[in-house]
């Protein structure tokens, strides 16, 4: 009688143990899956940005520059860009409001903004900058205004996309995390 | 590549190259900094052109090359480029989003070594050391072309390579060369034998007359070369000389446009003139001091110089003295960072002092320029104030007020010999300017000018030619001013009406103006730094 109880007990523990182990395994697997998923998502987002022409070659260069010494280099540069470009666009806004006919000034500002866009490879924005400068050259204030609105939209779209992208990257985290089971 | 290998002697060179990056765009600045660091260069970044200039002036010999954006809000990139070229003679690379040919050409015209299109690539940055190296080689060759004594040359070499050697940047070849020179003993000729173009007065005269013949606007190196018909002269020599000449003329024109400036300013500036007199060892420095001598100085230098044999060491003291006395105008030229542009006429009988542009890796030159010699102020003012007696009688040997330009003599013979100064002096002494601006010899003016040019070009390696070049002429500010006024040869007619004193005044004011052109505050700062 006692033997039967004891063996039942043992079997019970074994089963529990097996499920426990299975749980661990699955949890770990799902962590890894999460990690993989996130990274996969990030990669596909990145590919999208390139395919849809939001980013160009220069972005690759930035990624190449990232290394152990500056592990968040790309994100830092992009942040810097968006901050500075806001300032430049504010200048242009002001200039359009106050002295709408000062095409030279507008051109100078736009030149600066264009230069900035090339720094991170913001391709669509760069194109729009060129369009704006053409309007400036033709002294077409309407065209300038339209173009500038478009530019602002492009700017905000790109900003959103890149912010999500970097967030995904941060979530995915460094590769080591994926192998550690977390509860 | 280099970054990962244990640097051998030849591979060590580009590493540790000291770069100054100037760009108003913070994003680009960050990217450039990262890229340059990846090339194993030492980077300093700066967002404002003015700050960049200050940094460069402060740490003169702490940089090897400058990377600058073209469109900057506080100062035009080209202007910065000019300043750097003039004051520090560092190679400058321009960068811009705009790659239009006209812009690129403008950059090159202003003296840029290269022009990068943004976005800048790593491979382009990896190659920038070539410009540094090339310039060094070029400067060294120039020095070789001068007749230096072995010791002087050795000093120059030392000074030039000092910076490099310290950082382990000398290549095998350089070291060998260095040893070569140190082994030589006393023979000037051996150095002079190295193939190199020395723009003697004669040569420059030919150059100038060729330019005139062709017409200043249509001029081109090939045409000039053909017209000059000098064996052994290459198109490159002519091209670089032409560039310097153009810069010089444009400076002159700028000076001519500005008109008045108080004497006070000039007084302030004077101090600058004599570069590191004490530091005779560094030839470029010395040279600068000498070269910057104003025409005034020249006057009295002449007699003295004649007595001065070409003795390197003893000269220095004398030269210094002389220079101090005159100090007025020329310093201005110097100040404006005309690197040793003032023709050697001023001074240097001793060749060693006249290396044109010394490859000043250590940036000794710039230092020199901004040294302060307060005591000159008075002298200078005196000179300016009292035209009738021309500078102190003891200073000037030349007869006061009316000096007739005696062009006939020796314009041709000017300066062939070592001491360009000697020649100048000789040429100068008989030189007089008529108050009434007699036309005689005006056509000779160019040659005189030429002599100065020669000196200045020689010294102003990086094409720093500036109006100060003219200055050297001792006798007269008058002459100088006339020359200045002339600006281009075409304006010879002006001479006629130039009144001796007036021109002196004008030239003085021109000098002052010149200073104004270049950031007085900065200069003052330098002076009093």
PDB file of C-alpha atoms in Angstrom, chain A residues 57-58 61 64-65 67 70 76 84 111-112 115-116 118-119, chain B residues 24-28 30-31 34-35 38 71 97-98 119 121:
ATOM      1  CA  UNK A  57      22.529  55.471 -49.374  1.00  0.00           C
ATOM      2  CA  UNK A  58      23.670  57.883 -46.752  1.00  0.00           C
ATOM      3  CA  UNK A  61      26.901  55.028 -44.270  1.00  0.00           C
ATOM      4  CA  UNK A  64      28.459  51.624 -40.965  1.00  0.00           C
ATOM      5  CA  UNK A  65      29.814  54.304 -38.724  1.00  0.00           C
ATOM      6  CA  UNK A  67      30.396  50.717 -33.670  1.00  0.00           C
ATOM      7  CA  UNK A  70      29.239  54.733 -30.315  1.00  0.00           C
ATOM      8  CA  UNK A  76      21.804  60.122 -32.081  1.00  0.00           C
ATOM      9  CA  UNK A  84      17.929  71.040 -36.092  1.00  0.00           C
ATOM     10  CA  UNK A 111      19.994  75.376 -48.877  1.00  0.00           C
ATOM     11  CA  UNK A 112      20.824  74.807 -45.254  1.00  0.00           C
ATOM     12  CA  UNK A 115      22.365  70.137 -46.662  1.00  0.00           C
ATOM     13  CA  UNK A 116      20.960  68.809 -43.441  1.00  0.00           C
ATOM     14  CA  UNK A 118      21.689  64.853 -47.045  1.00  0.00           C
ATOM     15  CA  UNK A 119      23.348  64.142 -43.732  1.00  0.00           C
TER      16      UNK A 119
ATOM     17  CA  UNK B  24      27.307  75.185 -39.064  1.00  0.00           C
ATOM     18  CA  UNK B  25      25.158  72.067 -39.412  1.00  0.00           C
ATOM     19  CA  UNK B  26      25.420  70.105 -36.168  1.00  0.00           C
ATOM     20  CA  UNK B  27      24.311  66.875 -37.779  1.00  0.00           C
ATOM     21  CA  UNK B  28      27.061  67.035 -40.337  1.00  0.00           C
ATOM     22  CA  UNK B  30      28.814  64.969 -35.752  1.00  0.00           C
ATOM     23  CA  UNK B  31      29.013  62.730 -38.761  1.00  0.00           C
ATOM     24  CA  UNK B  34      32.886  60.233 -36.449  1.00  0.00           C
ATOM     25  CA  UNK B  35      34.183  59.617 -39.923  1.00  0.00           C
ATOM     26  CA  UNK B  38      37.454  56.307 -37.957  1.00  0.00           C
ATOM     27  CA  UNK B  71      27.658  78.105 -46.632  1.00  0.00           C
ATOM     28  CA  UNK B  97      25.785  70.306 -51.002  1.00  0.00           C
ATOM     29  CA  UNK B  98      26.091  72.464 -54.042  1.00  0.00           C
ATOM     30  CA  UNK B 119      27.294  63.711 -48.550  1.00  0.00           C
ATOM     31  CA  UNK B 121      32.262  59.641 -48.199  1.00  0.00           C
TER      32      UNK B 121
END
